[in-house]
PDB file of C-alpha atoms in Angstrom:
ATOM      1  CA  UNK A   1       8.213  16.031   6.196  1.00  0.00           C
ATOM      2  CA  UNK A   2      10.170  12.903   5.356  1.00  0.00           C
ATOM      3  CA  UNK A   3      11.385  14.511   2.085  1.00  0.00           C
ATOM      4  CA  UNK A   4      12.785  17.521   4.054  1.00  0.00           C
ATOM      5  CA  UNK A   5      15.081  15.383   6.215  1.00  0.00           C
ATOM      6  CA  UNK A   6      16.162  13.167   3.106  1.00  0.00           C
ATOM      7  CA  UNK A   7      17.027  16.607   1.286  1.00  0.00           C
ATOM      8  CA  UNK A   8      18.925  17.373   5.115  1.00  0.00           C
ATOM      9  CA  UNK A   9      21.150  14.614   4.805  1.00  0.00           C
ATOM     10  CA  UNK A  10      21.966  14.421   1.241  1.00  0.00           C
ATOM     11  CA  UNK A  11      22.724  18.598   1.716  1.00  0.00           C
ATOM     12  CA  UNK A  12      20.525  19.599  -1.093  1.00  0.00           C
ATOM     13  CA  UNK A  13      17.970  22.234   1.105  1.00  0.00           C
ATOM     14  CA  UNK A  14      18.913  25.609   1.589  1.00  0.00           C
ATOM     15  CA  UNK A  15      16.490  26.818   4.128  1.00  0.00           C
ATOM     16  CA  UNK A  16      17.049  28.567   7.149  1.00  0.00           C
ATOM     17  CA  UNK A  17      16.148  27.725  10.311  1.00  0.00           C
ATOM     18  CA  UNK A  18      11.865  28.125  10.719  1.00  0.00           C
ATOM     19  CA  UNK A  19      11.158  29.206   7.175  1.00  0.00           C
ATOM     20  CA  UNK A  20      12.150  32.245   7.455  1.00  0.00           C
ATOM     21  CA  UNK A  21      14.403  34.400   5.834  1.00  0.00           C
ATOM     22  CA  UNK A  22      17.602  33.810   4.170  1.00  0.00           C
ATOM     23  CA  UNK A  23      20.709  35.342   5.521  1.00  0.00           C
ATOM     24  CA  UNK A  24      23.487  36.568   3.831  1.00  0.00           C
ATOM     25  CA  UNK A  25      24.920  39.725   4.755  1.00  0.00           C
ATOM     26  CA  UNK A  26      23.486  38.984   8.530  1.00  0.00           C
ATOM     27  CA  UNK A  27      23.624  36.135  10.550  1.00  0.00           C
ATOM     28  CA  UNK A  28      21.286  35.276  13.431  1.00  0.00           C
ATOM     29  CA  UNK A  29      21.128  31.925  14.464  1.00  0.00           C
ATOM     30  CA  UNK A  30      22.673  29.583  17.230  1.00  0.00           C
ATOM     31  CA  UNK A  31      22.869  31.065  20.634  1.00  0.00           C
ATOM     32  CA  UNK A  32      26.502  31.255  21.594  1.00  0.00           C
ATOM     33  CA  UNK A  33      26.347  31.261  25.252  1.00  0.00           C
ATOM     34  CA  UNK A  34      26.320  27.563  25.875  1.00  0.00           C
ATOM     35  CA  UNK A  35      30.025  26.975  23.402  1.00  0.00           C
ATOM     36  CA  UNK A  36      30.965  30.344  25.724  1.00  0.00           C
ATOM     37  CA  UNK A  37      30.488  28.335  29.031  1.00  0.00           C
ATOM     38  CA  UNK A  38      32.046  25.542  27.644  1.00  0.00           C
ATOM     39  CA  UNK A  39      35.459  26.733  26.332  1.00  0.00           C
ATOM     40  CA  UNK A  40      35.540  28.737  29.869  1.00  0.00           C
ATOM     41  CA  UNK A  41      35.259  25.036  31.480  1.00  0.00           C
ATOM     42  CA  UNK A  42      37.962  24.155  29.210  1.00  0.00           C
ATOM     43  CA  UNK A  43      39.671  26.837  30.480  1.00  0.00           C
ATOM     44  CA  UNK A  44      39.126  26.400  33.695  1.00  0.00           C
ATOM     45  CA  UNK A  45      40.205  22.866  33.987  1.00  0.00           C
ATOM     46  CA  UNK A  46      43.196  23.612  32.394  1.00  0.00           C
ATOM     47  CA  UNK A  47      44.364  26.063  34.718  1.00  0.00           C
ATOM     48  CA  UNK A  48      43.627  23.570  37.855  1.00  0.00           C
ATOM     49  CA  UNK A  49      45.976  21.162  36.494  1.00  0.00           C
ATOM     50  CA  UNK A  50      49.238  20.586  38.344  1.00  0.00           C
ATOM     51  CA  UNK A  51      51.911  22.910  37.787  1.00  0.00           C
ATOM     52  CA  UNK A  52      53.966  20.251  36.445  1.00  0.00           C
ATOM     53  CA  UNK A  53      51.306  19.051  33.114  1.00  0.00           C
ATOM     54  CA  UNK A  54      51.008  22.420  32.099  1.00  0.00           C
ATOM     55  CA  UNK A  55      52.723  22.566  28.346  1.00  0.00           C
ATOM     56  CA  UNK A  56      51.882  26.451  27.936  1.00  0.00           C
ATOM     57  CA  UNK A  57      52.591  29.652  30.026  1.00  0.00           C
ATOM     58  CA  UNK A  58      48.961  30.647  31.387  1.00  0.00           C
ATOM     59  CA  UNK A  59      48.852  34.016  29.690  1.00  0.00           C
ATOM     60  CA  UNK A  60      48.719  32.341  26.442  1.00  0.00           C
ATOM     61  CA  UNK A  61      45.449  30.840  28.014  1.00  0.00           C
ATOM     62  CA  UNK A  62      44.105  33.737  28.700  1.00  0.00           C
ATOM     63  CA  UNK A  63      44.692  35.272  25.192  1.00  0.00           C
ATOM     64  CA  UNK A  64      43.050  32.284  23.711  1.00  0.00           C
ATOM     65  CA  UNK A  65      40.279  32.546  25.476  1.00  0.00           C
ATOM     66  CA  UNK A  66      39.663  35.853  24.640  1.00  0.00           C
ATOM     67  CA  UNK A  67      40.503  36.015  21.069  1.00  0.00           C
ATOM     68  CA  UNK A  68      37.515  33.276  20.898  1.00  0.00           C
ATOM     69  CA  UNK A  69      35.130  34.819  23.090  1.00  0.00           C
ATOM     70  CA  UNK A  70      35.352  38.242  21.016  1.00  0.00           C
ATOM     71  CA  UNK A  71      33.999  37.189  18.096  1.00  0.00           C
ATOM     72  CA  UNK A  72      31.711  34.946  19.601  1.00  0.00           C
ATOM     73  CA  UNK A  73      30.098  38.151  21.216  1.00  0.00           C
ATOM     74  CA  UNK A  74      30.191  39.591  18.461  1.00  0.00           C
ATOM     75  CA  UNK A  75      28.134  37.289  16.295  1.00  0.00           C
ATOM     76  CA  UNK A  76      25.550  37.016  18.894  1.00  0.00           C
ATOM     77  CA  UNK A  77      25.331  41.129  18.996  1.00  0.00           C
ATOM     78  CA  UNK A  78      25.845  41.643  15.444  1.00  0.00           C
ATOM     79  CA  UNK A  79      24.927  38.332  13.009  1.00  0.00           C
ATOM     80  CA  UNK A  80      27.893  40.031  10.833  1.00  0.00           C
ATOM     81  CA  UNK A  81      29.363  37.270   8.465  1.00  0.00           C
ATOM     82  CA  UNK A  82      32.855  39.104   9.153  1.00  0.00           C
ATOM     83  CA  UNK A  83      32.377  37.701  12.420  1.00  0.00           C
ATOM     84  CA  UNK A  84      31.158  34.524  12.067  1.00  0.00           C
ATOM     85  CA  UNK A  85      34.179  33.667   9.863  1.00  0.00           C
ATOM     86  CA  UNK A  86      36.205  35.244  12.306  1.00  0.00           C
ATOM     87  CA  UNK A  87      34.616  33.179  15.352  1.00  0.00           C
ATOM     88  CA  UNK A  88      35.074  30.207  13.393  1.00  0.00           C
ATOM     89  CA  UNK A  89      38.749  30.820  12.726  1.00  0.00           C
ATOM     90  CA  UNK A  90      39.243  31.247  16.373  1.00  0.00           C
ATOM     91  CA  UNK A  91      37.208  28.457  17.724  1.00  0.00           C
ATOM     92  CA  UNK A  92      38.850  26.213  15.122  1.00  0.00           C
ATOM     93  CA  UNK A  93      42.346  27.348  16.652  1.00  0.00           C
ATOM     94  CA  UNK A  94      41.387  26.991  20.122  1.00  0.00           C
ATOM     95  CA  UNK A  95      40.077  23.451  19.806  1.00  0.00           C
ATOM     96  CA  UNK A  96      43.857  22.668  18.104  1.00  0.00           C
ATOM     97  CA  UNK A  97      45.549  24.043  20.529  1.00  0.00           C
ATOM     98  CA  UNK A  98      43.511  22.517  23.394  1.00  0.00           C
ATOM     99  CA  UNK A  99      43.828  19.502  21.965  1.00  0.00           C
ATOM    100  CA  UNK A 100      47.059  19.582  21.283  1.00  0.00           C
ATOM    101  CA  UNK A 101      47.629  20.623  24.547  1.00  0.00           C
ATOM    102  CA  UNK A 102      45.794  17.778  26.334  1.00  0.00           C
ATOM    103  CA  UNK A 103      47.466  15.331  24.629  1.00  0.00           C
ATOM    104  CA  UNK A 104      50.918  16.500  25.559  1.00  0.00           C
ATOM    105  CA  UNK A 105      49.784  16.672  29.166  1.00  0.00           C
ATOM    106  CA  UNK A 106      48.531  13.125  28.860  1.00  0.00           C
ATOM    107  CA  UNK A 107      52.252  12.313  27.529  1.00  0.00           C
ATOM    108  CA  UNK A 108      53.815  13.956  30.481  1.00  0.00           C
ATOM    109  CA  UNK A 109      51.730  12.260  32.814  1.00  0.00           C
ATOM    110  CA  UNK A 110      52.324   8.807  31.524  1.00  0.00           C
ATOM    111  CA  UNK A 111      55.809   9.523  31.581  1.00  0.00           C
ATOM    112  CA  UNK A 112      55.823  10.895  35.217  1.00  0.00           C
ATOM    113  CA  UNK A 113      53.523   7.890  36.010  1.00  0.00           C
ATOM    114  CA  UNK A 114      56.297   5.294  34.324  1.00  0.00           C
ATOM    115  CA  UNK A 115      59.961   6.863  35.688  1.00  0.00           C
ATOM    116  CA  UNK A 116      58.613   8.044  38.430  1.00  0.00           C
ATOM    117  CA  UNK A 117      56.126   5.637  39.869  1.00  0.00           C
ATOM    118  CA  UNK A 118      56.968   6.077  43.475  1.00  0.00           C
ATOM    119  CA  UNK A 119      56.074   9.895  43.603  1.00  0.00           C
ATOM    120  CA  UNK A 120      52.413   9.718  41.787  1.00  0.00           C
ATOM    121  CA  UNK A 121      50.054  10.771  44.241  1.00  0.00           C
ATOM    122  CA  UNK A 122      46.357   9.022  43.998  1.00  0.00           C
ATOM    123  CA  UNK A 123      44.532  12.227  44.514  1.00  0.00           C
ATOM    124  CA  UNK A 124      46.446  14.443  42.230  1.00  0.00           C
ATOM    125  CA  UNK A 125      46.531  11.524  39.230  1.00  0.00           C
ATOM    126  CA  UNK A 126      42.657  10.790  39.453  1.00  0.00           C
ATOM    127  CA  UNK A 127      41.889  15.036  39.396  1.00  0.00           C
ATOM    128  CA  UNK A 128      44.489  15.105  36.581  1.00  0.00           C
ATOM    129  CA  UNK A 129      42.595  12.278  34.835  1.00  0.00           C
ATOM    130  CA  UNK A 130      39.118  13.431  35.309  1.00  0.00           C
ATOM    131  CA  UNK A 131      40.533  16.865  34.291  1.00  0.00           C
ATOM    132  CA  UNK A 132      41.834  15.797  30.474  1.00  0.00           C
ATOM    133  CA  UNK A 133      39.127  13.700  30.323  1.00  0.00           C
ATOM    134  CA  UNK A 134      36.422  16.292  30.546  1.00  0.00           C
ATOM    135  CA  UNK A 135      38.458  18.858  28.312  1.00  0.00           C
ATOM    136  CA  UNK A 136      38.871  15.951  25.898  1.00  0.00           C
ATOM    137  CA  UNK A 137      34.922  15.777  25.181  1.00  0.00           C
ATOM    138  CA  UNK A 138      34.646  19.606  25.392  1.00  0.00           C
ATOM    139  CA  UNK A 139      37.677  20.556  22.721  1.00  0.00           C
ATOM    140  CA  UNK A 140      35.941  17.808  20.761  1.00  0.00           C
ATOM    141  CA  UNK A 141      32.981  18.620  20.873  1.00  0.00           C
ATOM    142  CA  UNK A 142      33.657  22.078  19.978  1.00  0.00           C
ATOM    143  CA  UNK A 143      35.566  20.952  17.113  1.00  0.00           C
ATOM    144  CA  UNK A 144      32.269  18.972  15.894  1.00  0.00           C
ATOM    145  CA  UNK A 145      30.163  22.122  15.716  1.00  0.00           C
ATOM    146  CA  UNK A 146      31.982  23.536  13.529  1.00  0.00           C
ATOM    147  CA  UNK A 147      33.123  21.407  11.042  1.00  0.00           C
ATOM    148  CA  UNK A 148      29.925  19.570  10.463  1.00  0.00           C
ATOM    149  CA  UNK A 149      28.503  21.111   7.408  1.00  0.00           C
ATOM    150  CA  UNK A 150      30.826  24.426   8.134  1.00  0.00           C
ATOM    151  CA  UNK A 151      29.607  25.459  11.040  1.00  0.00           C
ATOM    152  CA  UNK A 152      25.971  26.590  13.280  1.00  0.00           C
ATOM    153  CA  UNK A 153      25.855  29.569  11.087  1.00  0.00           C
ATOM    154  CA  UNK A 154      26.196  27.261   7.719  1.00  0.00           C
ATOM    155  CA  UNK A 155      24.129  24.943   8.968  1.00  0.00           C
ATOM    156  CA  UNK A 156      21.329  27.442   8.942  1.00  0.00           C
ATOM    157  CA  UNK A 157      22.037  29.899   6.145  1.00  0.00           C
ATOM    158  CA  UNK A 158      23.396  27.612   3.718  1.00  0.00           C
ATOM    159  CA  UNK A 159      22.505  23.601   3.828  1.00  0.00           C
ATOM    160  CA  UNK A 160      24.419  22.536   0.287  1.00  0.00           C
ATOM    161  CA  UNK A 161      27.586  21.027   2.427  1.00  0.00           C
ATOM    162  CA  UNK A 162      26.810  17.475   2.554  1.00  0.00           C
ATOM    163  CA  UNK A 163      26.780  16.422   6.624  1.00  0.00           C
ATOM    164  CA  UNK A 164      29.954  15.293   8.136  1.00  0.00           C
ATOM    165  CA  UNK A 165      27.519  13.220  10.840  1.00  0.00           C
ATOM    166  CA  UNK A 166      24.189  11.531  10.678  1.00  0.00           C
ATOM    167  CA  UNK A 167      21.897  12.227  13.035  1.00  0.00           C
ATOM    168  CA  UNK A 168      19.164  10.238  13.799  1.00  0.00           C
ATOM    169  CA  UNK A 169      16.699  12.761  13.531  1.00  0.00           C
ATOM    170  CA  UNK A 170      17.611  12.775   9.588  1.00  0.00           C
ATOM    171  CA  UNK A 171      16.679   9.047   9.649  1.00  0.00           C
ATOM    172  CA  UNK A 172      13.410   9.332  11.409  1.00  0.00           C
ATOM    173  CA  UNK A 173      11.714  12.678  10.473  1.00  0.00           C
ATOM    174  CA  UNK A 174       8.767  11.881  12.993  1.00  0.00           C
ATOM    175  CA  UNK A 175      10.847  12.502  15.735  1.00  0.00           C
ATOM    176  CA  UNK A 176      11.619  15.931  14.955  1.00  0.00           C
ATOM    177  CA  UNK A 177      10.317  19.345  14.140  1.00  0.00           C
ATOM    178  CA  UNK A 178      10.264  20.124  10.209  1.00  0.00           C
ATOM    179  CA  UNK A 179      13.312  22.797  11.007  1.00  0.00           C
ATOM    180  CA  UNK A 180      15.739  20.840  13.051  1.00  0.00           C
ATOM    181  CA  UNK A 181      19.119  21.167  12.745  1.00  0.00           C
ATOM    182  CA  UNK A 182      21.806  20.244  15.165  1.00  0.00           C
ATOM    183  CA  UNK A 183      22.812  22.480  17.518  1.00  0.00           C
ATOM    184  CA  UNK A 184      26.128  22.572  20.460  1.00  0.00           C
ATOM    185  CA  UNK A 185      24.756  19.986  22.791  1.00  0.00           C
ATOM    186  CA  UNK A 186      23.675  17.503  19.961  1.00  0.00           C
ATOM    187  CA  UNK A 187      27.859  17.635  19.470  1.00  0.00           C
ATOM    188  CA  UNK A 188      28.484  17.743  23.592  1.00  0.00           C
ATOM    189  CA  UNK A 189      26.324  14.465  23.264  1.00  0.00           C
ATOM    190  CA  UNK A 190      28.866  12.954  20.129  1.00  0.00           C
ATOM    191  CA  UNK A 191      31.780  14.240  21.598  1.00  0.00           C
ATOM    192  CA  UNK A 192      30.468  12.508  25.355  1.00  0.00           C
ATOM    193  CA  UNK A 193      29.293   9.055  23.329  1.00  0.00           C
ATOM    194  CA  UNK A 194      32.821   8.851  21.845  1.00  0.00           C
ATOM    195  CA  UNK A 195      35.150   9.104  24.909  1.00  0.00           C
ATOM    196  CA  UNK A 196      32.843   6.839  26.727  1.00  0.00           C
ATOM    197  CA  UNK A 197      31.630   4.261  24.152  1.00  0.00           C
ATOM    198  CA  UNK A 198      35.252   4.662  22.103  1.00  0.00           C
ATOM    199  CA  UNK A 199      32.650   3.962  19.124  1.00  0.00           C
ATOM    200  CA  UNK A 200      29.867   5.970  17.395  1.00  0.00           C
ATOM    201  CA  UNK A 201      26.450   5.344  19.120  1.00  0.00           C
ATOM    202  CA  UNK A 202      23.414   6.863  17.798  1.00  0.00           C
ATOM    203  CA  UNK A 203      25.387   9.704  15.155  1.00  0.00           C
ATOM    204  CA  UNK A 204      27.454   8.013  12.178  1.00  0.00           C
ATOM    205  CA  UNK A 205      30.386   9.773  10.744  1.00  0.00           C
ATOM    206  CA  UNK A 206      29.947  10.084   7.076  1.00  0.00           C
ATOM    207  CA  UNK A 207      33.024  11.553   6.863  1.00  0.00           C
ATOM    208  CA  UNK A 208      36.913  10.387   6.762  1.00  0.00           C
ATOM    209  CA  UNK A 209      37.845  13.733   8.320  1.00  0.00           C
ATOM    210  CA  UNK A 210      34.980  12.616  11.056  1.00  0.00           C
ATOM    211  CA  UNK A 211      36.087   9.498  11.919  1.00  0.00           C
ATOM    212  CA  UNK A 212      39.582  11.143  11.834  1.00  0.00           C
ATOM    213  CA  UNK A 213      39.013  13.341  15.003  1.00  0.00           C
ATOM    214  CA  UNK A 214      36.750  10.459  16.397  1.00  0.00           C
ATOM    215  CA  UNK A 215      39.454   8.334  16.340  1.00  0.00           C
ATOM    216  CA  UNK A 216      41.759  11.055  17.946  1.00  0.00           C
ATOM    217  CA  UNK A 217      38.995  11.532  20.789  1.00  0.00           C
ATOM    218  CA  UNK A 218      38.452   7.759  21.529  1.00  0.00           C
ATOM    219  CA  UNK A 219      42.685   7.064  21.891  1.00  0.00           C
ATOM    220  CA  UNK A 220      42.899  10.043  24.142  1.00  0.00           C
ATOM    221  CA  UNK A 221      40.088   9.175  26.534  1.00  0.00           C
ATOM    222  CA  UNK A 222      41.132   5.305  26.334  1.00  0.00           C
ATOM    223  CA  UNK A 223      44.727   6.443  27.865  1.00  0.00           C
ATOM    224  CA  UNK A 224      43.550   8.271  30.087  1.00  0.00           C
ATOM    225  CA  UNK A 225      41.008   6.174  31.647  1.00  0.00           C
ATOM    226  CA  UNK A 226      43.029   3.140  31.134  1.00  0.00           C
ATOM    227  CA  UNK A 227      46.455   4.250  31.682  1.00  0.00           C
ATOM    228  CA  UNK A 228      45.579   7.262  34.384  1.00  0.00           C
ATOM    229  CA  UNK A 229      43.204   6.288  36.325  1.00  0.00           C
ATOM    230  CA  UNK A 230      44.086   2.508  36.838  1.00  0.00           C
ATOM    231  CA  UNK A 231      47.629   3.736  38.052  1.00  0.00           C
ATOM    232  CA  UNK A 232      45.791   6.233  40.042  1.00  0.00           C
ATOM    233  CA  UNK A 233      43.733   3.580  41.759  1.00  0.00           C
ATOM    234  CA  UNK A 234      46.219   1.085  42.197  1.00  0.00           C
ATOM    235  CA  UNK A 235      48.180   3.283  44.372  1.00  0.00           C
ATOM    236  CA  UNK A 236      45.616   4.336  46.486  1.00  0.00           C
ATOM    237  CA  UNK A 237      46.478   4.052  50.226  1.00  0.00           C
TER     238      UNK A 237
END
């Protein structure tokens, strides 16, 4: 069993997930419905936000949203590689634009927060806060499952990519069934570890493009919490 995880983090196997068979023209793997609920959290904590962070109009929510859930449907109906290229294009989008997006809302509320100190409501900053903060680790986190090793669907069909993180599970084979791979909320627990720890924990980045968006996720969380929420407290009544 130790020889299968070695192969798993050097990216040399190319099994799928429980022995099985190998897919190529079909894809059946990963249940989607836990990303799904995710990216509508995303969504949904986005449109709570004060009028006055919003960077986008809200259709163009909407139309994200749905241009990612399509495909992700799809996939779970189908397992047709046209759609799980097509999901991952999407998701892949959405998690750039969402992050995009929460940064510029963190911008505008450090600038509201700094010319206009006198008008920064306590309740409003610390919902505002906790709001980016959660979307943070849930655009992240998204964004980790599917770049590491090219996705849930690569991760299964095809093993050859070399791992962008290290799970510990790779390290100590005894812990773990002979078929594990990572799956969403292995990355929901990265993506969580990074904005709270603002350093890896457990999973390594192998990667530079890893420790790129790590980087990314820690500076966003750190100005939130530190910048945010310790003006939001200070001006409580």
């Amino acid at each position: 069993m130790a020889s299968g995880y070695q192969d798993y983090a050097a990216g040399t196997i190319a099994e799928p997930m429980g022995g099985g068979r190998a897919m190529s023209t079909n894809v059946r793997d990963e249940p989607r419905w836990i990303p799904a609920l995710a990216i509508l959290a995303v969504f949904g904590l986005l449109a709570v936000l004060p009028h006055h962070v919003h960077v986008m109009p809200v259709w163009i929510s909407y139309v994200v949203v749905l241009v990612v859930l399509v495909p992700m449907a799809a996939v779970t109906l189908t397992g047709s590689t046209f759609w799980v290229k097509a999901e991952r294009i999407a998701i892949m989008l959405l998690a750039a634009v969402y992050a995009a997006n929460t940064a510029a809302e963190l911008a505008d509320m450090i600038g509201i927060i700094t010319i206009h100190p006198p008008e920064t409501r306590a309740v409003s900053l610390l919902s505002s806060s906790l709001a980016i903060w959660v979307t943070n680790v849930l655009t992240f986190s998204l964004l980790y499952w599917q770049i590491d090793r090219g996705g849930p669907s690569a991760r299964i069909s095809n093993a050859s990519t070399k791992p962008d993180w290290l799970f510990p599970q790779a390290t100590a084979p005894e812990l773990a069934p002979p078929d594990w791979r990572p799956l969403f909320l292995d990355y929901l627990f990265l993506g969580f570890n990074t904005a709270t720890a603002f350093s890896p924990t457990d999973v390594l980045p192998l990667t530079r493009r890893a420790k790129s968006l790590m980087m990314v996720e820690s500076t966003i969380s750190l100005l939130t919490l530190v910048i945010v929420a310790a003006r939001a407290i200070n001006v409580l009544p």
